Coordinates of C-alpha atoms and ligand atoms in Angstrom, one line a residue:
X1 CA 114.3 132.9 83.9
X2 CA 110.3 132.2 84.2
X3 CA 109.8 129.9 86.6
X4 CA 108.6 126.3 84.7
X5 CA 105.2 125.4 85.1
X6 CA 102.2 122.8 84.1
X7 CA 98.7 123.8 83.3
X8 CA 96.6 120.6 84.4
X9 CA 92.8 120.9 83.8
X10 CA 90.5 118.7 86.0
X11 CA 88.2 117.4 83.6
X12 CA 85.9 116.7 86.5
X13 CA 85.6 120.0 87.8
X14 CA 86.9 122.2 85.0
X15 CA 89.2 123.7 87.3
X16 CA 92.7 124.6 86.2
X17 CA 95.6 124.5 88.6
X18 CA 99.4 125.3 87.9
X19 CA 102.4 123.9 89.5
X20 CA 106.2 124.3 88.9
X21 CA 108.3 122.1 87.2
X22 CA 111.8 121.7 89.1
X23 CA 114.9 119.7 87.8
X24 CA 112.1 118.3 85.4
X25 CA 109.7 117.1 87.9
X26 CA 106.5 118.0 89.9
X27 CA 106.1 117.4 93.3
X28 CA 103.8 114.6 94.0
X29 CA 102.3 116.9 96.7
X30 CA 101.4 119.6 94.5
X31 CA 98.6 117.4 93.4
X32 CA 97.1 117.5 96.7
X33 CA 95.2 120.9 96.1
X34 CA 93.3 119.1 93.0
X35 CA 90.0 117.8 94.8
X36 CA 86.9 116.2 92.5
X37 CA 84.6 118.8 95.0
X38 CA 86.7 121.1 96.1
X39 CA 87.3 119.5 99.5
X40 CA 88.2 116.4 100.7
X41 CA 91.4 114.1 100.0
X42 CA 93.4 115.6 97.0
X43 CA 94.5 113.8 93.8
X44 CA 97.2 110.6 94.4
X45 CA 100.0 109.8 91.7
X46 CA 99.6 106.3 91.4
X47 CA 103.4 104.4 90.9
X48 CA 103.7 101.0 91.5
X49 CA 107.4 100.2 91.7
X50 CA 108.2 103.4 91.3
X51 CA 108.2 103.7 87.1
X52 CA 108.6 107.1 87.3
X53 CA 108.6 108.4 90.9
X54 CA 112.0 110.4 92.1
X55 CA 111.9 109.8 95.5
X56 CA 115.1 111.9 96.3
X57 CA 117.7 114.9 95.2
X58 CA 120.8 112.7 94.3
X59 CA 124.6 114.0 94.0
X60 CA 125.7 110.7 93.9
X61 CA 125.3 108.6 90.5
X62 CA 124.0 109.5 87.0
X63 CA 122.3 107.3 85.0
X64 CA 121.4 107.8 81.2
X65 CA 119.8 103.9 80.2
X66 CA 119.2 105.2 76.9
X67 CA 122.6 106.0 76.2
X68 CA 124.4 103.4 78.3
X69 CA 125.9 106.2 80.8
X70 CA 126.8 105.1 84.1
X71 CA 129.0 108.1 86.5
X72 CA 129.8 108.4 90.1
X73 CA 130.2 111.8 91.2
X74 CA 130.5 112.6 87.7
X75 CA 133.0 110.4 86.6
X76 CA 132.3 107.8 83.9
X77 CA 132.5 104.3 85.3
X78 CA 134.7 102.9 82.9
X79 CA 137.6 105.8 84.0
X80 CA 137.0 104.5 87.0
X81 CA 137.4 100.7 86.5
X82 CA 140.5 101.5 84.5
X83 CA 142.2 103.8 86.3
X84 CA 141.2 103.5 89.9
X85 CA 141.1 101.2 93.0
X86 CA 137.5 100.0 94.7
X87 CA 138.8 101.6 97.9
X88 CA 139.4 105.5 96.3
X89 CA 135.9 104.9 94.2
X90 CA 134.3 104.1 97.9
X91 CA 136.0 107.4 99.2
X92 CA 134.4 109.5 95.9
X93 CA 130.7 107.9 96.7
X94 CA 131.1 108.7 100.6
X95 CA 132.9 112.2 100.0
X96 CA 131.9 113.6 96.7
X97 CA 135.6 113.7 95.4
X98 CA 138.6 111.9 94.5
X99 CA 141.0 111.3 97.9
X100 CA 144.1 113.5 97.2
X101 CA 147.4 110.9 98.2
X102 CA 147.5 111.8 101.9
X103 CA 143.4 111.7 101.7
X104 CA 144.1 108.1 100.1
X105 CA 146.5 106.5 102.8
X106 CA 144.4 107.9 105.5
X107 CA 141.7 105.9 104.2
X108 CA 142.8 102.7 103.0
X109 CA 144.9 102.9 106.7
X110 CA 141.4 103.1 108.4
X111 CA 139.8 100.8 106.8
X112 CA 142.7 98.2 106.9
X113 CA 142.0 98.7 110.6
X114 CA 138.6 98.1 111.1
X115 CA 138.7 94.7 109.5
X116 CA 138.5 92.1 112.1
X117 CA 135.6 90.9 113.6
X118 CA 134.2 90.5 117.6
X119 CA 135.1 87.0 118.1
X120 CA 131.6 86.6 119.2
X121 CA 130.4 87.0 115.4
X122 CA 132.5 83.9 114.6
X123 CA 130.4 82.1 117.3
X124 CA 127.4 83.3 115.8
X125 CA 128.4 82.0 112.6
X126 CA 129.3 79.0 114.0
X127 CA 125.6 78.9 115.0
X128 CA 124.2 78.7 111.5
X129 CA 123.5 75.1 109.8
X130 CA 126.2 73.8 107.8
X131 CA 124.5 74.6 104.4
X132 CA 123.1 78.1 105.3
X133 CA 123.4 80.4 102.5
X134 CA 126.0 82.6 103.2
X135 CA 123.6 86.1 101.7
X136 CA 121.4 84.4 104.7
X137 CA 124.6 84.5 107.0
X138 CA 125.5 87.9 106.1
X139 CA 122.1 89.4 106.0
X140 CA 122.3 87.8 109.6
X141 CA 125.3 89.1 111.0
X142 CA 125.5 92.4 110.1
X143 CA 122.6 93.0 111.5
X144 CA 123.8 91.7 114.7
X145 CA 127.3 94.1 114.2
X146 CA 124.5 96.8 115.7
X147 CA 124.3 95.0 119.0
X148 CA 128.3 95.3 118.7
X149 CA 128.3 98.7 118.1
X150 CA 125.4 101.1 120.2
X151 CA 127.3 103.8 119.3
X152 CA 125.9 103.7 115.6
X153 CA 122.6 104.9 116.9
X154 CA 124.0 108.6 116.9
X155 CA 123.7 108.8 113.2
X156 CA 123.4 112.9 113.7
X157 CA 126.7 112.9 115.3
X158 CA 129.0 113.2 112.4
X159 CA 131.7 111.1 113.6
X160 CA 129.5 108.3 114.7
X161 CA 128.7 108.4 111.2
X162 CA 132.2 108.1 109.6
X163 CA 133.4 105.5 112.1
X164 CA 130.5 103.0 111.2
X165 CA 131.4 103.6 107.6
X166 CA 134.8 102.5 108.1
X167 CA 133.6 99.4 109.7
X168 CA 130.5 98.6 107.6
X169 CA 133.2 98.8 104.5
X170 CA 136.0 97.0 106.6
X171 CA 134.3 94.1 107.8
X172 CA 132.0 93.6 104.8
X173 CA 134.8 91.0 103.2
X174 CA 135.4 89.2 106.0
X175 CA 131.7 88.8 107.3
X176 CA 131.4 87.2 103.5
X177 CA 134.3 85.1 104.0
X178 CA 133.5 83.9 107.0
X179 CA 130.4 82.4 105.9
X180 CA 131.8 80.9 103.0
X181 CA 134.5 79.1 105.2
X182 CA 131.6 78.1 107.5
X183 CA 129.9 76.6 104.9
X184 CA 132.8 74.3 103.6
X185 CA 134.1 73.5 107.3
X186 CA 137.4 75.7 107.4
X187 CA 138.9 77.5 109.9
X188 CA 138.5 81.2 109.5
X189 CA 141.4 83.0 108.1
X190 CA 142.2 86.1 109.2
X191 CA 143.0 89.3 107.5
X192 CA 146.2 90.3 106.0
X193 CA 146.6 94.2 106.4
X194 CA 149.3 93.8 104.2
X195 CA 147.5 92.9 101.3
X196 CA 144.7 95.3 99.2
X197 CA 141.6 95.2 99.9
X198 CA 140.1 92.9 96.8
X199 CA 143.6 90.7 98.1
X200 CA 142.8 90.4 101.1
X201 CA 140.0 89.5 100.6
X202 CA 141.1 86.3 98.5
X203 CA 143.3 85.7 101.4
X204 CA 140.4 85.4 103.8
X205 CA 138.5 82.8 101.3
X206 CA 140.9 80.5 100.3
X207 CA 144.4 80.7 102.8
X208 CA 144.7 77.4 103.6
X209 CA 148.0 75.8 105.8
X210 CA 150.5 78.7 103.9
X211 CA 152.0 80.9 106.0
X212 CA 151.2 83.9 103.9
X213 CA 148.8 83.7 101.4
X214 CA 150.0 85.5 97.5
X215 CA 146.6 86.3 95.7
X216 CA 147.2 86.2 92.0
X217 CA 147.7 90.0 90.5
X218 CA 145.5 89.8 87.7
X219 CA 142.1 88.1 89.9
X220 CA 143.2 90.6 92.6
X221 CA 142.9 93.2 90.4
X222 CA 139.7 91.7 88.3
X223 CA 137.8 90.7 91.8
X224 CA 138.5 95.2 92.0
X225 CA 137.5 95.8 88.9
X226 CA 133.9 93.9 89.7
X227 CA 133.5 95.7 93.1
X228 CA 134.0 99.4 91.6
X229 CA 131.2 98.2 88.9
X230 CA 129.0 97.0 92.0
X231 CA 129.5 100.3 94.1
X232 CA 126.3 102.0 93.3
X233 CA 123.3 102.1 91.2
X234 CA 121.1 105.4 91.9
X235 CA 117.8 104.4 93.0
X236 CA 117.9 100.5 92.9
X237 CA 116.0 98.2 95.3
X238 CA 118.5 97.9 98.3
X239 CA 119.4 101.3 98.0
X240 CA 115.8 102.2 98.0
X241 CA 115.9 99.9 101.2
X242 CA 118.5 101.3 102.2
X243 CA 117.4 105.0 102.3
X244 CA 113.8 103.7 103.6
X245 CA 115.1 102.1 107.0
X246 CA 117.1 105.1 107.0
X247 CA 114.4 107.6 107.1
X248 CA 112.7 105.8 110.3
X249 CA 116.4 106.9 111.8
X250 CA 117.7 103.4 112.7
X251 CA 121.3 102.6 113.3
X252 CA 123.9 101.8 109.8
X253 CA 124.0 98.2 110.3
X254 CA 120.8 97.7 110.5
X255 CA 120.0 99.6 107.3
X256 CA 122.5 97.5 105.6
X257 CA 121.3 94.3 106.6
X258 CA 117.8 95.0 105.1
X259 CA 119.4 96.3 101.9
X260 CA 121.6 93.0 101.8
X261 CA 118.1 91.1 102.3
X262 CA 117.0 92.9 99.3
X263 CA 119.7 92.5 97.2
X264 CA 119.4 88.7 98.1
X265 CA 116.3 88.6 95.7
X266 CA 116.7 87.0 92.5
X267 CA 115.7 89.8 90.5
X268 CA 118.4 92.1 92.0
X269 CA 121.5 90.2 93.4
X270 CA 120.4 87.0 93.3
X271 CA 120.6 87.4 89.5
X272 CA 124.6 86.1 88.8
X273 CA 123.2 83.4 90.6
X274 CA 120.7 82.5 88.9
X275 CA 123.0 83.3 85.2
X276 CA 125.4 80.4 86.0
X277 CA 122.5 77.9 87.4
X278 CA 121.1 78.7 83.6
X279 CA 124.1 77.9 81.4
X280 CA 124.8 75.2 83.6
X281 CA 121.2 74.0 82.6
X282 CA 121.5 75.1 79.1
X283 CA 124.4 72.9 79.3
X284 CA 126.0 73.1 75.4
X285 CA 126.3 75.9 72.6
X286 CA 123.3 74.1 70.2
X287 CA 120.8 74.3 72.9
X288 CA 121.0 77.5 73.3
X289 CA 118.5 78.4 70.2
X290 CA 116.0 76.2 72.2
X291 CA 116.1 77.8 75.4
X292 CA 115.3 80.9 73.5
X293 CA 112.3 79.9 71.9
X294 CA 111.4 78.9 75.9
X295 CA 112.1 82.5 76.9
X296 CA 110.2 83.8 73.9
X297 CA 107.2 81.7 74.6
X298 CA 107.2 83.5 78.2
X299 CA 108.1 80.3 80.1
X300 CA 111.5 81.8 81.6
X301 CA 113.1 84.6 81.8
X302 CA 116.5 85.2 80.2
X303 CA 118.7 86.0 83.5
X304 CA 121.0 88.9 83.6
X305 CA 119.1 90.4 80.9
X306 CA 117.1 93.0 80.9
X307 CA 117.3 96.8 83.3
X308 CA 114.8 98.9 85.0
X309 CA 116.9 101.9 83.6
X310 CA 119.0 100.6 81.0
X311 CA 117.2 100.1 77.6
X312 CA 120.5 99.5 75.7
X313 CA 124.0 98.0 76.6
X314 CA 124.8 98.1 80.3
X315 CA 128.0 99.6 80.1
X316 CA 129.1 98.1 83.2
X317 CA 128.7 94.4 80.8
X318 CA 130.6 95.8 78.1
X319 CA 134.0 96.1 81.0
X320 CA 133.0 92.6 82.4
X321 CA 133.5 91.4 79.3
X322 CA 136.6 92.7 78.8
X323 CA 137.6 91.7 82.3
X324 CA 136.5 87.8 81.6
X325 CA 138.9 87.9 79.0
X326 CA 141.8 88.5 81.2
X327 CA 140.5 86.4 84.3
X328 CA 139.9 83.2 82.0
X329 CA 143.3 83.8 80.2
X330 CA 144.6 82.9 83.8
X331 CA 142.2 80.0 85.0
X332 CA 141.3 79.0 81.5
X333 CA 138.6 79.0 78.7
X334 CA 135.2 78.0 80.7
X335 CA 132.6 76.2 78.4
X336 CA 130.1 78.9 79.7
X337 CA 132.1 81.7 78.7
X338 CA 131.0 80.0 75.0
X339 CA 127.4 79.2 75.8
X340 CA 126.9 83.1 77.5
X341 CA 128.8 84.5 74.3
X342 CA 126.3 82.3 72.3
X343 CA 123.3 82.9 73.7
X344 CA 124.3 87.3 74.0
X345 CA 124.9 86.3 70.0
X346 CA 121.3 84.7 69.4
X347 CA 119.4 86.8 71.9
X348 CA 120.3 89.9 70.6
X349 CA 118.9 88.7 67.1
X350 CA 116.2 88.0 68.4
X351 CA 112.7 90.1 67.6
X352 CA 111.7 89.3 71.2
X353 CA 114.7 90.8 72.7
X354 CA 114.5 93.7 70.4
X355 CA 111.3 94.9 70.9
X356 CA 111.7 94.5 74.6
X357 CA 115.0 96.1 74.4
X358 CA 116.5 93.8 76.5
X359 CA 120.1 93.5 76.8
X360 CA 122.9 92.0 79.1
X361 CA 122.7 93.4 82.3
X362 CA 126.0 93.4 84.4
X363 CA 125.2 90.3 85.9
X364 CA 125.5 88.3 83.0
X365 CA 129.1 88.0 82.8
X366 CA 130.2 88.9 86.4
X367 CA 129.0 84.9 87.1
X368 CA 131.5 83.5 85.1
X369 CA 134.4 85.5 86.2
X370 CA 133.3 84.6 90.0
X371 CA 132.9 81.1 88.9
X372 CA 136.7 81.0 87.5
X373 CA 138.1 82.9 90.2
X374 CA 136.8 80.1 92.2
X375 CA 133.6 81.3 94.2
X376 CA 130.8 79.0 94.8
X377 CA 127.5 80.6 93.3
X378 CA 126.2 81.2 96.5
X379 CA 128.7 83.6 97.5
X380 CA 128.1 85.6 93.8
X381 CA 125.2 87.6 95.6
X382 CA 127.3 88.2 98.7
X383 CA 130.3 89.8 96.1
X384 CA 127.4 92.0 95.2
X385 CA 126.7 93.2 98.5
X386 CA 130.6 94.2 99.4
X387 CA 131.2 95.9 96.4
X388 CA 127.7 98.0 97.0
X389 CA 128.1 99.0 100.5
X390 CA 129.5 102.1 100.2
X391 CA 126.8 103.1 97.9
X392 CA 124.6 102.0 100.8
X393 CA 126.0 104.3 102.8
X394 CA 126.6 107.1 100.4
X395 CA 122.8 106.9 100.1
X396 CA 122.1 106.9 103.4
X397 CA 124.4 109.5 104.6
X398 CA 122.6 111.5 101.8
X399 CA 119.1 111.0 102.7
X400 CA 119.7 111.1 106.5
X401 CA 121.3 114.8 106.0
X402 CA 119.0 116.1 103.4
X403 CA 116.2 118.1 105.3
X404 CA 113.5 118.0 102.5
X405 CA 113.4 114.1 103.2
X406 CA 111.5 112.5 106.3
X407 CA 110.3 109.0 107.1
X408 CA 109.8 107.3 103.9
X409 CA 105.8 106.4 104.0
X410 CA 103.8 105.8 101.0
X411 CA 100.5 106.6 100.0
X412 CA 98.6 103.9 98.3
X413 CA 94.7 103.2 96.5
X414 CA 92.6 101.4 98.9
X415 CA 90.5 98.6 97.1
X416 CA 89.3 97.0 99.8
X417 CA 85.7 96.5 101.2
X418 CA 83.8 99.8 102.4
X419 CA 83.0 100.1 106.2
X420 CA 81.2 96.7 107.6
X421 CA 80.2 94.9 110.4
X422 CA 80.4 91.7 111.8
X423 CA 77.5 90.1 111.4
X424 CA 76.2 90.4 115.6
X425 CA 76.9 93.6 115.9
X426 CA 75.4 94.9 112.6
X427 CA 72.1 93.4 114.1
X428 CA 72.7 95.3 117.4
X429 CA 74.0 98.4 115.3
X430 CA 70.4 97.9 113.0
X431 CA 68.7 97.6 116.4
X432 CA 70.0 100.9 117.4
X433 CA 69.1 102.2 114.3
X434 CA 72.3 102.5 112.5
X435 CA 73.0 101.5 108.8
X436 CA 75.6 99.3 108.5
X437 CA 76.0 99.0 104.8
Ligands
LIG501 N1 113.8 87.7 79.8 C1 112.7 87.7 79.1 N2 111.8 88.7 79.1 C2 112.0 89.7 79.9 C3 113.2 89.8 80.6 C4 114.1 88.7 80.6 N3 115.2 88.8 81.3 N4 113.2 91.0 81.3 C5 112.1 91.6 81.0 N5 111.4 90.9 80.1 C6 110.1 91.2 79.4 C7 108.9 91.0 80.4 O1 108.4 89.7 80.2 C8 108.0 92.1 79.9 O2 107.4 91.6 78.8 P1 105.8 92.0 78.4 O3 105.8 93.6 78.4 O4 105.6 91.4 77.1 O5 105.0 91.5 79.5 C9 108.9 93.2 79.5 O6 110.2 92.6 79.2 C10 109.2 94.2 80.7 O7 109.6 93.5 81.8 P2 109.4 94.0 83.3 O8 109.5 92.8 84.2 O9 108.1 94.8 83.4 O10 110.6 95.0 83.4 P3 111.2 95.6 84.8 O11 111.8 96.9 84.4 O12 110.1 95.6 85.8 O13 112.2 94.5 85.2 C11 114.2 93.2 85.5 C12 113.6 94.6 85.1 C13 113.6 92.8 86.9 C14 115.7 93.4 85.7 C15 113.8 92.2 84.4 O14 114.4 92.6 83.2 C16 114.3 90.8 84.8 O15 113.6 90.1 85.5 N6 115.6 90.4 84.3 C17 116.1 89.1 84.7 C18 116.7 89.2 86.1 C19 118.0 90.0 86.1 O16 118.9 89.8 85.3 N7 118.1 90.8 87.1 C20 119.3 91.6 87.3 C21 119.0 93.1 87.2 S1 120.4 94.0 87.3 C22 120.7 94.1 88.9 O17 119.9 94.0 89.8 C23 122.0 94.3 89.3

């Protein structure tokens, strides 16, 4: 087949230059050879926030936002929530396929492993101030697992690279729960290698004098459920992060604790966080119209509404949905569930909503099934971050092995001054017969 090109005409030369299309894009560098005089700097693409800038080859998530199509590896997400664990969907992101049994016990063995932490992270969490965020803690200590580990600076050496995956996904949950212990005063608890991953994880938040702790099957397997919808998102802000602090070649934990330090943002992670702090403010079912009108008038935003990608459904809300059902059929009907159903119901009426074409996003019911479950709000960003960490480091295993990328470095418009002096030395520079303009 013809190779695919595009004809672009410089209106301010009249020149005509042709560059290939690939997988339906040009590369940005292509435009380089268009100069106004034939010489100089070429011609920029301008992208703030990346609207439509690829910045990589990806094997590892498909998104269609049109058409509410989320896949990993290929595989539609809601096959996956359904009929999968968190620990086999981190396997497909990190390997590319499905773990075959022995593949599977292998796995969930090693990670199981890797679990506890140095005792010397507990003393660093014991550092922080009572009523430290625990996305703060987090962002904190996994940064410091680097100092733990030197041996994560060989990211080339293949073996480096799977042992610091096992750990980064092992000790994720019980960094999280850690904090969230510190912050109430408990002792830390332990992990359970007998129990699953999501269950040990419960064990770790809320084992109190028991001997063993029994996580309830249904919020064991919903708290799953949540992180294989969390695992990854193409392109998003951490991962972008993620992939950036990559490219400058520094070690796994590092990388992660700068994409947890994104994700902490309210307009990423910090978004279920925000959801709950809204119904709670929106308070009762008839005030929801109001708190429209507010939105509509621009004074607020709507949280967990609204995508980057997604300019329908989310498809990863339609599953939460599904899965707040179940959870609240064990800890009972929460009064938000009716204000977020309410306010889904009036929004999505709404002219404002529907020309924006904004619809729930997955945060908008993952809140509410945290809340019932029993996490604080504070840790709803720091659920977030476990479930995307092996996205993380599918990414960044990606970028760091694919030799058309280097270190990420943007190019940008300068809009600053022109070339000046300070005041003394323009006169000496005028002195000397120098134009300092
Ligand atoms: N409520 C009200 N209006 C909104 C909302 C919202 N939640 N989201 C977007 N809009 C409006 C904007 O005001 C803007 O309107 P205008 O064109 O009339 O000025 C238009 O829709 C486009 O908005 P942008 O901010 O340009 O869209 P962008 O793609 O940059 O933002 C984002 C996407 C950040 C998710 C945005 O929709 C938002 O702030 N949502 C609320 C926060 C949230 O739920 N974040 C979670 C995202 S999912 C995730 O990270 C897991």
């Amino acid at each position: 087949m013809a190779e695919e090109t595009l004809t672009i005409t410089d209106n301010r030369t009249g020149r005509r230059y042709e560059v290939p299309i690939r997988n339906g894009a040009i590369s940005a560098t292509d435009l380089q050879k268009i100069t106004s005089n034939g010489s100089g700097s070429g011609l920029l693409s301008y992208d703030p926030a990346f609207l439509n800038t690829a910045s990589c080859r990806s094997a590892i998530t498909f998104i269609d936002g049109e058409r509410s199509i989320l896949r990993y590896r290929g595989y539609p997400v809601e096959e996956l929530a359904e009929h999968s664990s968190f620990l086999e969907v981190a396997y497909l992101l990190i390997h590319g396929e499905m773990p075959d049994p022995t593949q599977r016990q292998q796995w969930v063995d090693a990670i199981t492993h890797h679990t506890l932490l140095h005792e010397n992270i507990k003393k660093l969490i014991d550092g922080f101030h009572h009523d430290a965020h625990p996305m703060g803690i987090l962002v904190g200590t996994v940064g410091a697992l680097s100092t733990f580990y030197p041996d994560a600076k060989d990211i080339f050496k293949e073996e480096s690279r799977r042992l610091q995956i096992l750990r980064l996904i092992a000790k994720m949950p019980t960094l999280a729960a850690f904090a969230a212990r510190h912050a109430v005063g408990m002792p830390y608890a332990y992990p359970d290698n007998d129990l699953s991953y999501a269950g040990n994880f419960l064990n770790m938040m809320w084992k109190a004098t028991e001997l063993k702790y029994e996580p309830n099957p249904v919020l064991e397997r919903a708290l799953d459920v949540l992180l294989i919808l969390h695992a990854d998102h193409e392109q998003n802000c951490s991962t972008n992060v993620m992939r950036a602090v990559g490219s400058a070649h520094a070690d796994p934990f590092s990388a992660t604790a700068a994409a947890a330090a994104a994700l902490y943002g309210p307009l990423h992670g910090g978004a279920n966080e925000q959801v709950l702090r809204m119904l709670g403010e929106i308070g009762s079912i008839n005030r929801v119209p109001e708190y429209v009108k507010r939105v509509r008038s621009g004074e607020l935003r709507l949280m967990g509404f609204g995508h980057r990608v997604y300019k329908n459904y989310d498809p990863r809300a339609q599953i939460i949905k599904k899965v707040a059902d179940d959870v609240l059929a064990v800890t009972g009907r929460s009064p938000l569930l009716d204000i977020a159903l309410e306010l889904e119901r009036v929004a999505l009426a709404d002219d404002y909503f529907i020309k924006h074409r904004l619809y729930p996003n997955v945060d908008f019911y993952s809140g509410i099934i945290y809340a019932a479950i029993g996490f604080p709000v504070e840790m709803f960003p720091v659920l977030f971050a476990i479930g995307r960490t092996p996205g993380w480091l599918a990414q960044w295993q990606e970028g760091l092995l694919d030799p058309e990328q280097k270190i990420a470095r943007p190019r940008q418009v300068y809009t600053g001054p022109p070339e000046r002096h300070l005041p003394g030395i323009r006169a000496a520079k005028a002195g000397a017969g120098t134009s300092a303009g």
